[in-house]
Coordinates of C-alpha atoms in Angstrom, one line a residue:
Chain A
X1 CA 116.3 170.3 107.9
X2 CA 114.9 172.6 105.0
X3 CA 119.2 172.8 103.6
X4 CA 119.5 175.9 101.4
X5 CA 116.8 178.0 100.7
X6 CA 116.6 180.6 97.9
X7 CA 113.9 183.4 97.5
X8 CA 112.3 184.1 94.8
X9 CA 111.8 181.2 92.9
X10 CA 111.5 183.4 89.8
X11 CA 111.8 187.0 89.0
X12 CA 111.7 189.5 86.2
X13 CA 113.2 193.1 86.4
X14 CA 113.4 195.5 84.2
X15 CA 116.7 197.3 83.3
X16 CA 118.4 199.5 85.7
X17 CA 116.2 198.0 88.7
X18 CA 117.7 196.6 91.4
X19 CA 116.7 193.4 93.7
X20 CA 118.1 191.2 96.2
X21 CA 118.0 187.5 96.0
X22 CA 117.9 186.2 99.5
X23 CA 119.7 182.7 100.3
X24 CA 119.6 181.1 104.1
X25 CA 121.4 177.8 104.9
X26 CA 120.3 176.0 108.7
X27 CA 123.8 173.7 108.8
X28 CA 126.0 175.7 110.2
X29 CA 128.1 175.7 107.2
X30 CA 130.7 178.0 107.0
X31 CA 131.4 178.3 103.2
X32 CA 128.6 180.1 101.3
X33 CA 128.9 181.2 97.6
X34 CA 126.8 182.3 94.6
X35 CA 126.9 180.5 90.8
X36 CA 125.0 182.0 88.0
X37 CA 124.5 179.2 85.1
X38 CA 124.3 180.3 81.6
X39 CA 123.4 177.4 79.0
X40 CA 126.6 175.3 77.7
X41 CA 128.5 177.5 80.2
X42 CA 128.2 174.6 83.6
X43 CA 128.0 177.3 86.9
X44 CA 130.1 180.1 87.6
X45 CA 131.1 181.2 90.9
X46 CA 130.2 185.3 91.4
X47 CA 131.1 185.9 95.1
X48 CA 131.9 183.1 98.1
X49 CA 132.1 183.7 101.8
X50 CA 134.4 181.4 104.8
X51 CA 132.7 183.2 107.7
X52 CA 130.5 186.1 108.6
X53 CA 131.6 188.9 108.0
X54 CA 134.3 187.4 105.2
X55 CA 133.4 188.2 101.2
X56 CA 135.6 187.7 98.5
X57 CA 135.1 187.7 94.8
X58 CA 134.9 184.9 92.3
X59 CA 135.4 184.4 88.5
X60 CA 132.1 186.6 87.2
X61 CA 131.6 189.1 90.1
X62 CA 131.3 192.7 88.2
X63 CA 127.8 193.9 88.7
X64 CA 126.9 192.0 92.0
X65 CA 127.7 193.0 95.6
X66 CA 127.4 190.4 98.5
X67 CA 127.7 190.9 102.4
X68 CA 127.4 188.1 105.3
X69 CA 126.1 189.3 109.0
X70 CA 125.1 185.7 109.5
X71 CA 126.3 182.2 109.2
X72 CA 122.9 181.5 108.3
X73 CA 121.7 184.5 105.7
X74 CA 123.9 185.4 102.5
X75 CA 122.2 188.1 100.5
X76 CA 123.4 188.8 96.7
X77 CA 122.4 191.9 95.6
X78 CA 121.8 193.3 92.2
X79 CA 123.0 197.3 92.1
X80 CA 121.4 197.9 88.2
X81 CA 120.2 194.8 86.5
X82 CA 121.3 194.6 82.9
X83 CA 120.0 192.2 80.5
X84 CA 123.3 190.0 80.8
X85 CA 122.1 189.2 83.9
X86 CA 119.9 187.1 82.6
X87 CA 120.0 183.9 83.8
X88 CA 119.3 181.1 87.3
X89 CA 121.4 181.8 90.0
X90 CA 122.0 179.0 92.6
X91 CA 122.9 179.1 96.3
X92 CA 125.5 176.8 97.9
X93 CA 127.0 175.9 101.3
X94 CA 129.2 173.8 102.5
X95 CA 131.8 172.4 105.8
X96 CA 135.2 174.1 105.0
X97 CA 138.0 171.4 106.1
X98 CA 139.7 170.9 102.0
X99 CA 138.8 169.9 98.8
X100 CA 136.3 167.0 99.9
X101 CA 133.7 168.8 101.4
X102 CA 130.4 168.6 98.8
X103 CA 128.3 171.6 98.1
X104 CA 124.7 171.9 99.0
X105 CA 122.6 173.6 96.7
X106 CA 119.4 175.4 96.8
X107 CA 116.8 175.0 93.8
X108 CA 117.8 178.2 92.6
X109 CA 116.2 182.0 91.4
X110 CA 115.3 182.0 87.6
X111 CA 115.9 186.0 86.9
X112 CA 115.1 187.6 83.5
X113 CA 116.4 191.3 83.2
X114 CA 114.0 192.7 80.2
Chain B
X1 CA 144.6 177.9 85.4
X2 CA 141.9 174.7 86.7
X3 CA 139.4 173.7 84.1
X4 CA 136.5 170.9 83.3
X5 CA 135.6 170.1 80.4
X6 CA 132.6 167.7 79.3
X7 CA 131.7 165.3 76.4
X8 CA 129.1 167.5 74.5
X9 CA 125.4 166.4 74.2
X10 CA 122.4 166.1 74.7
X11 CA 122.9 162.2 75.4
X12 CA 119.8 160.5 74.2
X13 CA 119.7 156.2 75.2
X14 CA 117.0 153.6 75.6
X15 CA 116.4 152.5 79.0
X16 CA 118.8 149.4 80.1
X17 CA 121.6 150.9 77.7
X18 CA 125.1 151.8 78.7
X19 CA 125.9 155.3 79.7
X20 CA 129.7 157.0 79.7
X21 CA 130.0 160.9 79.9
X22 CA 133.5 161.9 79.6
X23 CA 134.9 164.3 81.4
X24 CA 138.9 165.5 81.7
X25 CA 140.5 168.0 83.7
X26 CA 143.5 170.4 83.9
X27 CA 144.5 171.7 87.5
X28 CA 147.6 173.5 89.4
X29 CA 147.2 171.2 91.7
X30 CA 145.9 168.0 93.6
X31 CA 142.4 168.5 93.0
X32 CA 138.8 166.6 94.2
X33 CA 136.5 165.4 91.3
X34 CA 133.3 165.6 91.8
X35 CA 129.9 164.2 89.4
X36 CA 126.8 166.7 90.5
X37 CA 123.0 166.0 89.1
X38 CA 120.3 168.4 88.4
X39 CA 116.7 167.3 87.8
X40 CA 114.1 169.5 86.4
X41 CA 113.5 172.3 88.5
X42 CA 115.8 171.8 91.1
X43 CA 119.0 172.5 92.2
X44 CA 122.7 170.1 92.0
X45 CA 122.9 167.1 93.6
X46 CA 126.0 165.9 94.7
X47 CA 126.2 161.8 92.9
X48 CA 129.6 161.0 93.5
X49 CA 133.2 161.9 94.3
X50 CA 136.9 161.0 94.7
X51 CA 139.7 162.7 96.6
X52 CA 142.7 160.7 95.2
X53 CA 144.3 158.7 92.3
X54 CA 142.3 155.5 91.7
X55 CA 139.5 156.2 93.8
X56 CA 136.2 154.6 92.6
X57 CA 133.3 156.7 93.6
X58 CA 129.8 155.0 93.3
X59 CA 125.8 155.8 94.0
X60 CA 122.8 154.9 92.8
X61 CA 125.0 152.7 90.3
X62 CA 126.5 155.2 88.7
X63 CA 130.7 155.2 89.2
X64 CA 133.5 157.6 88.2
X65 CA 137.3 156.4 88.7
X66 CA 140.0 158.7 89.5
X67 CA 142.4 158.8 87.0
X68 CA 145.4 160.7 87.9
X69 CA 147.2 159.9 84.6
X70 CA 145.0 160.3 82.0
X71 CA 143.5 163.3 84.6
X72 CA 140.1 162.1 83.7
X73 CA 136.8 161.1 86.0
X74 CA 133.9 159.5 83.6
X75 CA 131.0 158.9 84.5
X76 CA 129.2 155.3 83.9
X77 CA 126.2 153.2 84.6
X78 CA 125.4 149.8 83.3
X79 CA 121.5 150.4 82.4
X80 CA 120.1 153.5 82.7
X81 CA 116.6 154.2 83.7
X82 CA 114.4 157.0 82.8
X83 CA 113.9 158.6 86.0
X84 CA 118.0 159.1 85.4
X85 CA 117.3 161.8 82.6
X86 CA 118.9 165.2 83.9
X87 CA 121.9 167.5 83.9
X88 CA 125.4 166.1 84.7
X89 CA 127.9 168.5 85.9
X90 CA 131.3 167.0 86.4
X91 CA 133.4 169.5 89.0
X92 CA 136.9 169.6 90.6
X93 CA 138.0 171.5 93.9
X94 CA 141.5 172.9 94.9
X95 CA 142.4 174.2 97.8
X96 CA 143.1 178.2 97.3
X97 CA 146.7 178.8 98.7
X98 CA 146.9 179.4 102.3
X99 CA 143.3 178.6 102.8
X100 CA 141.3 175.3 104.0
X101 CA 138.5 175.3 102.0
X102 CA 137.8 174.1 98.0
X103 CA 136.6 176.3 95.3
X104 CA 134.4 174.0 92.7
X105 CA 135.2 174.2 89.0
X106 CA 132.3 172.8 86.8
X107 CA 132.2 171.7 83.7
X108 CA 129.3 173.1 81.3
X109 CA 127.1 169.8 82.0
X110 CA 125.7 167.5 80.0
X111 CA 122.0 166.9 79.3
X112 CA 120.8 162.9 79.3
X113 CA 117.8 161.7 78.2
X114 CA 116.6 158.5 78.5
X115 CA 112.9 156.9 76.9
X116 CA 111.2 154.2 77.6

């Protein structure tokens, strides 16, 4: 099983571009969310999904838009990169069923927004 | 509202020393705890976790008890080995209301570092 999968690996933009980072999971995992993590800041959850066609927002989601046609595929999408955007953004699924399910993470997009 | 917070670092030991990372938590709730590990270039691991007071969790001989009281889940290992230098992210999960599924609250991670 490859897990979770991010594309890129790395990227740099320039600001006001926009870009999609492109996550796909093969479990069959319901729950799907996005983290950005900033140094001395752990991860922070932008936007999460319990099914396809079932967003909803997280703690840091201002500037990011996210849609789910798939279990498998769930795109985050940067409208106009700005330089606060800065930063590696990781990929995670998961069973849903409570509290004790663990996340599966991919190895994350390094994105610098110049 | 549900927080993590982490002993600061970097953590630097000498292979074979004793490792704790502290970690406490507040929650509105019942809550999972969860120890996460990043390597180098890759992405969280999950080490170890506990669903209820008192649990022990335990892998690769690290452990993490449960403690409902003190609402605290630190991390130790006996004798640490280089190949254990990463990130440690400890994390708790509630269930949001009227849903079945947790949302993880990390901690900002601590960075160990362990030579030879």
């Amino acid at each position: 099983n490859a897990g979770v999968t991010q594309t890129p690996k790395f990227q740099v933009l320039k600001t006001g571009q926009s870009m999609t980072l492109q996550c796909a999971q093969d479990m069959n995992h319901e729950y799907m969310s996005w983290y950005r993590q900033d140094p001395g800041m752990g991860l922070r959850l932008i936007h999460y999904s319990v099914g396809a066609g079932i967003t909803d927002q997280g703690e840091v989601p201002n500037g990011y838009n996210v849609s789910r046609s798939t279990t498998e595929d769930f795109p985050l999408r940067l409208l106009s990169a700005a330089p606060s955007q800065t930063s590696v953004y990781f990929c995670a699924s998961s069973y849903m069923g409570g509290t004790n399910q663990p996340q599966h993470f991919g190895d994350g997009t390094r994105l610098s927004i110049l | 509202g549900n927080s993590v917070t982490q002993m600061e670092g970097p953590v630097t030991l000498s292979e074979e020393a004793f490792l704790t990372i502290n970690c406490t938590y507040t929650a509105t709730g019942y809550p999972s705890l969860f120890w996460y590990v990043q390597y180098p270039g890759e992405g969280l691991q999950l080490l170890l976790k506990a669903t209820k007071a008192d649990d022990k969790g335990s892998n690769k001989g690290f452990e993490a008890t449960y403690r409902k009281e003190t609402t605290s889940f630190h991390l130790e290992k006996g004798s640490v080995q280089v190949s254990d230098s990463a990130v440690y992210f400890c994390a708790l999960s509630l269930v949001a209301g009227g849903t079945s599924y947790g949302k993880l609250t990390f901690g900002q991670g601590t960075i160990l570092t362990v030579h030879p």
